[in-house]
């Protein structure tokens, strides 16, 4: 049977695997609504998600994208991987960290650090080190030093942002890598953790 859209192919794959929409979503770090939106063609999965589906279930990436060829990869074509679910931080309050319903799955071999969380960067304050929309991997309780990139919660609302830590004249300062943003004192901010990498579909780039 020919499936004309990516959404139809995702549904066909899920049904062939005998998974519910919720179970399928849990395997790739997506919500039930997210999977439904894919299948009903309300949203289209990006390249990273298609790669993730391919690696998680051993399905042909070419088939997912175009419908050409066989759905499942041959046994010798499947690359076995152990995936780790990395939760995405959305805020940090007095009660601790708050996470989004979604997470990203990363191959364990690509993680060189201990327990890490993800944080989706907004804006260009850390350009060119981190781009708008990229996910920074943050390690709690990591050793901090001058020049480290950190995730901090600042102000009464504990707004999260990524900055570079600098020790100047016996004081700690937070610098954006983009010189258009003014530095600010660490005083009044809480360090959530040290940024140890940037998540990409095909790599974890250290910073």
Coordinates of C-alpha atoms in Angstrom, one line a residue:
X1 CA 0.0 0.0 0.0
X2 CA 1.3 3.5 -0.9
X3 CA 1.2 6.2 1.7
X4 CA 1.2 9.7 0.2
X5 CA 2.2 11.7 3.3
X6 CA 4.8 11.4 6.1
X7 CA 2.0 11.4 8.6
X8 CA 0.4 8.4 6.9
X9 CA 3.7 6.6 6.9
X10 CA 4.3 7.3 10.6
X11 CA 0.8 5.9 11.4
X12 CA 1.5 2.9 9.2
X13 CA 4.8 2.3 11.0
X14 CA 3.2 2.7 14.5
X15 CA 0.5 0.2 13.6
X16 CA 3.0 -2.2 12.1
X17 CA 4.9 -2.1 15.4
X18 CA 1.7 -2.6 17.4
X19 CA 2.1 0.6 19.5
X20 CA -0.5 3.0 20.6
X21 CA 0.1 6.7 19.8
X22 CA 1.1 7.3 23.4
X23 CA 3.6 4.4 23.4
X24 CA 5.1 5.5 20.1
X25 CA 5.5 9.1 21.5
X26 CA 7.2 7.9 24.7
X27 CA 9.7 6.0 22.6
X28 CA 10.7 9.2 20.7
X29 CA 10.2 11.8 23.4
X30 CA 7.0 13.3 22.0
X31 CA 3.6 13.8 23.6
X32 CA 0.4 12.1 22.6
X33 CA -0.8 15.3 21.0
X34 CA 2.5 15.6 19.1
X35 CA 2.1 12.1 17.6
X36 CA -1.5 12.8 16.7
X37 CA -0.5 16.0 14.9
X38 CA 2.1 14.1 12.9
X39 CA -0.4 11.4 11.9
X40 CA -3.2 13.8 11.0
X41 CA -0.7 16.0 9.0
X42 CA -1.3 19.0 11.2
X43 CA 2.4 19.4 11.7
X44 CA 5.4 17.8 9.9
X45 CA 8.3 16.3 11.8
X46 CA 11.6 18.0 11.3
X47 CA 14.8 16.2 10.0
X48 CA 15.9 15.5 13.6
X49 CA 12.7 13.7 14.5
X50 CA 12.7 11.7 11.3
X51 CA 16.3 10.6 12.0
X52 CA 15.2 9.7 15.6
X53 CA 12.3 7.6 14.4
X54 CA 14.6 5.8 11.9
X55 CA 17.2 5.0 14.5
X56 CA 14.7 4.1 17.2
X57 CA 12.6 1.7 15.2
X58 CA 15.0 0.5 12.5
X59 CA 12.9 2.1 9.7
X60 CA 14.2 3.4 6.5
X61 CA 14.7 7.1 6.5
X62 CA 14.2 7.2 2.8
X63 CA 10.8 5.5 3.2
X64 CA 9.8 7.9 5.9
X65 CA 10.6 10.9 3.8
X66 CA 9.4 9.7 0.4
X67 CA 7.6 6.4 0.7
X68 CA 10.2 4.8 -1.6
X69 CA 11.7 1.4 -0.9
X70 CA 10.9 -0.9 2.0
X71 CA 9.6 0.4 5.3
X72 CA 12.0 -1.5 7.6
X73 CA 15.7 -1.7 7.2
X74 CA 17.4 -5.0 6.8
X75 CA 18.9 -6.5 10.0
X76 CA 22.5 -5.7 8.8
X77 CA 21.5 -2.1 8.1
X78 CA 20.3 -1.4 11.6
X79 CA 22.8 0.4 13.8
X80 CA 22.1 -0.7 17.4
X81 CA 22.0 2.3 19.8
X82 CA 21.3 2.8 23.5
X83 CA 19.2 6.0 23.8
X84 CA 19.0 8.2 26.9
X85 CA 16.0 10.4 27.5
X86 CA 17.1 14.0 28.3
X87 CA 14.4 16.1 30.0
X88 CA 13.9 19.7 28.9
X89 CA 14.0 22.5 31.5
X90 CA 11.4 25.2 31.2
X91 CA 11.8 27.1 34.5
X92 CA 13.5 27.0 37.8
X93 CA 11.6 28.1 40.9
X94 CA 11.9 27.7 44.7
X95 CA 10.4 24.2 44.4
X96 CA 13.1 23.1 42.0
X97 CA 13.4 22.6 38.2
X98 CA 10.2 22.4 36.0
X99 CA 10.3 20.4 32.8
X100 CA 8.3 20.4 29.6
X101 CA 6.3 17.2 28.7
X102 CA 8.8 16.5 25.9
X103 CA 12.4 15.3 26.0
X104 CA 15.1 14.5 23.5
X105 CA 16.7 11.1 23.0
X106 CA 20.5 11.0 22.7
X107 CA 22.7 8.0 22.1
X108 CA 24.5 7.2 25.4
X109 CA 27.9 7.0 23.6
X110 CA 27.5 10.7 22.7
X111 CA 27.1 11.8 26.4
X112 CA 30.5 12.3 28.1
X113 CA 29.1 13.7 31.3
X114 CA 26.8 12.6 34.1
X115 CA 23.2 13.5 34.6
X116 CA 22.2 16.2 32.1
X117 CA 19.1 18.2 31.3
X118 CA 18.3 20.2 28.1
X119 CA 17.4 23.8 27.8
X120 CA 16.1 25.4 24.5
X121 CA 17.8 28.7 23.9
X122 CA 15.8 31.7 22.6
X123 CA 17.4 34.7 21.0
X124 CA 20.9 35.5 19.9
X125 CA 22.6 36.5 23.1
X126 CA 25.0 33.6 23.0
X127 CA 25.7 33.8 19.2
X128 CA 27.9 32.4 17.7
X129 CA 28.5 29.7 20.4
X130 CA 24.8 28.8 20.7
X131 CA 22.2 29.6 18.1
X132 CA 18.5 30.5 18.6
X133 CA 16.4 27.3 19.0
X134 CA 19.3 25.0 19.8
X135 CA 19.2 22.8 22.9
X136 CA 22.0 23.2 25.4
X137 CA 22.9 20.2 27.6
X138 CA 23.2 21.3 31.2
X139 CA 25.0 19.3 34.0
X140 CA 24.0 20.0 37.6
X141 CA 26.6 20.3 40.3
X142 CA 29.4 20.5 37.7
X143 CA 32.6 22.2 38.6
X144 CA 32.4 25.9 37.7
X145 CA 35.3 28.0 36.6
X146 CA 36.1 31.3 34.9
X147 CA 34.9 31.1 31.3
X148 CA 32.4 28.3 31.8
X149 CA 29.1 28.6 30.0
X150 CA 26.2 28.3 32.5
X151 CA 22.4 28.2 32.8
X152 CA 21.2 30.8 35.3
X153 CA 17.9 31.7 36.8
X154 CA 17.7 35.5 37.5
X155 CA 15.2 37.9 39.0
X156 CA 12.0 37.5 40.9
X157 CA 10.5 35.3 38.1
X158 CA 13.7 33.2 37.9
X159 CA 13.9 33.7 34.2
X160 CA 16.4 31.2 32.6
X161 CA 19.2 32.2 30.3
X162 CA 22.6 31.0 29.2
X163 CA 25.6 33.1 29.9
X164 CA 29.4 32.8 30.2
X165 CA 30.8 33.1 33.7
X166 CA 33.7 35.5 34.3
X167 CA 35.6 36.3 37.5
X168 CA 36.7 39.9 37.4
X169 CA 38.2 41.9 40.4
X170 CA 37.0 39.3 42.9
X171 CA 33.4 39.4 41.5
X172 CA 31.5 37.0 39.3
X173 CA 29.9 38.3 36.2
X174 CA 27.7 37.0 33.5
X175 CA 28.6 37.7 29.9
X176 CA 26.8 37.1 26.7
X177 CA 29.0 35.9 23.8
X178 CA 27.1 38.4 21.6
X179 CA 28.7 41.8 22.5
X180 CA 25.4 43.6 21.9
X181 CA 24.3 42.4 25.3
X182 CA 25.6 44.1 28.5
X183 CA 27.3 42.0 31.2
X184 CA 25.6 41.7 34.6
X185 CA 26.7 40.6 38.0
X186 CA 26.0 37.1 39.1
X187 CA 24.6 38.5 42.3
X188 CA 20.8 37.9 42.3
X189 CA 21.1 35.0 40.0
X190 CA 21.2 31.3 40.8
X191 CA 23.4 28.9 38.7
X192 CA 21.3 26.0 37.6
X193 CA 24.2 24.1 36.0
X194 CA 27.1 24.2 33.6
X195 CA 26.4 23.9 29.9
X196 CA 28.5 21.0 28.6
X197 CA 27.3 20.7 25.0
X198 CA 24.8 21.6 22.3
X199 CA 22.4 18.9 21.1
X200 CA 22.3 18.3 17.3
X201 CA 20.5 15.4 15.5
X202 CA 23.8 13.9 14.4
X203 CA 26.2 15.1 17.1
X204 CA 26.7 16.6 20.6
X205 CA 29.0 19.6 20.1
X206 CA 31.0 20.5 23.1
X207 CA 31.3 24.1 24.3

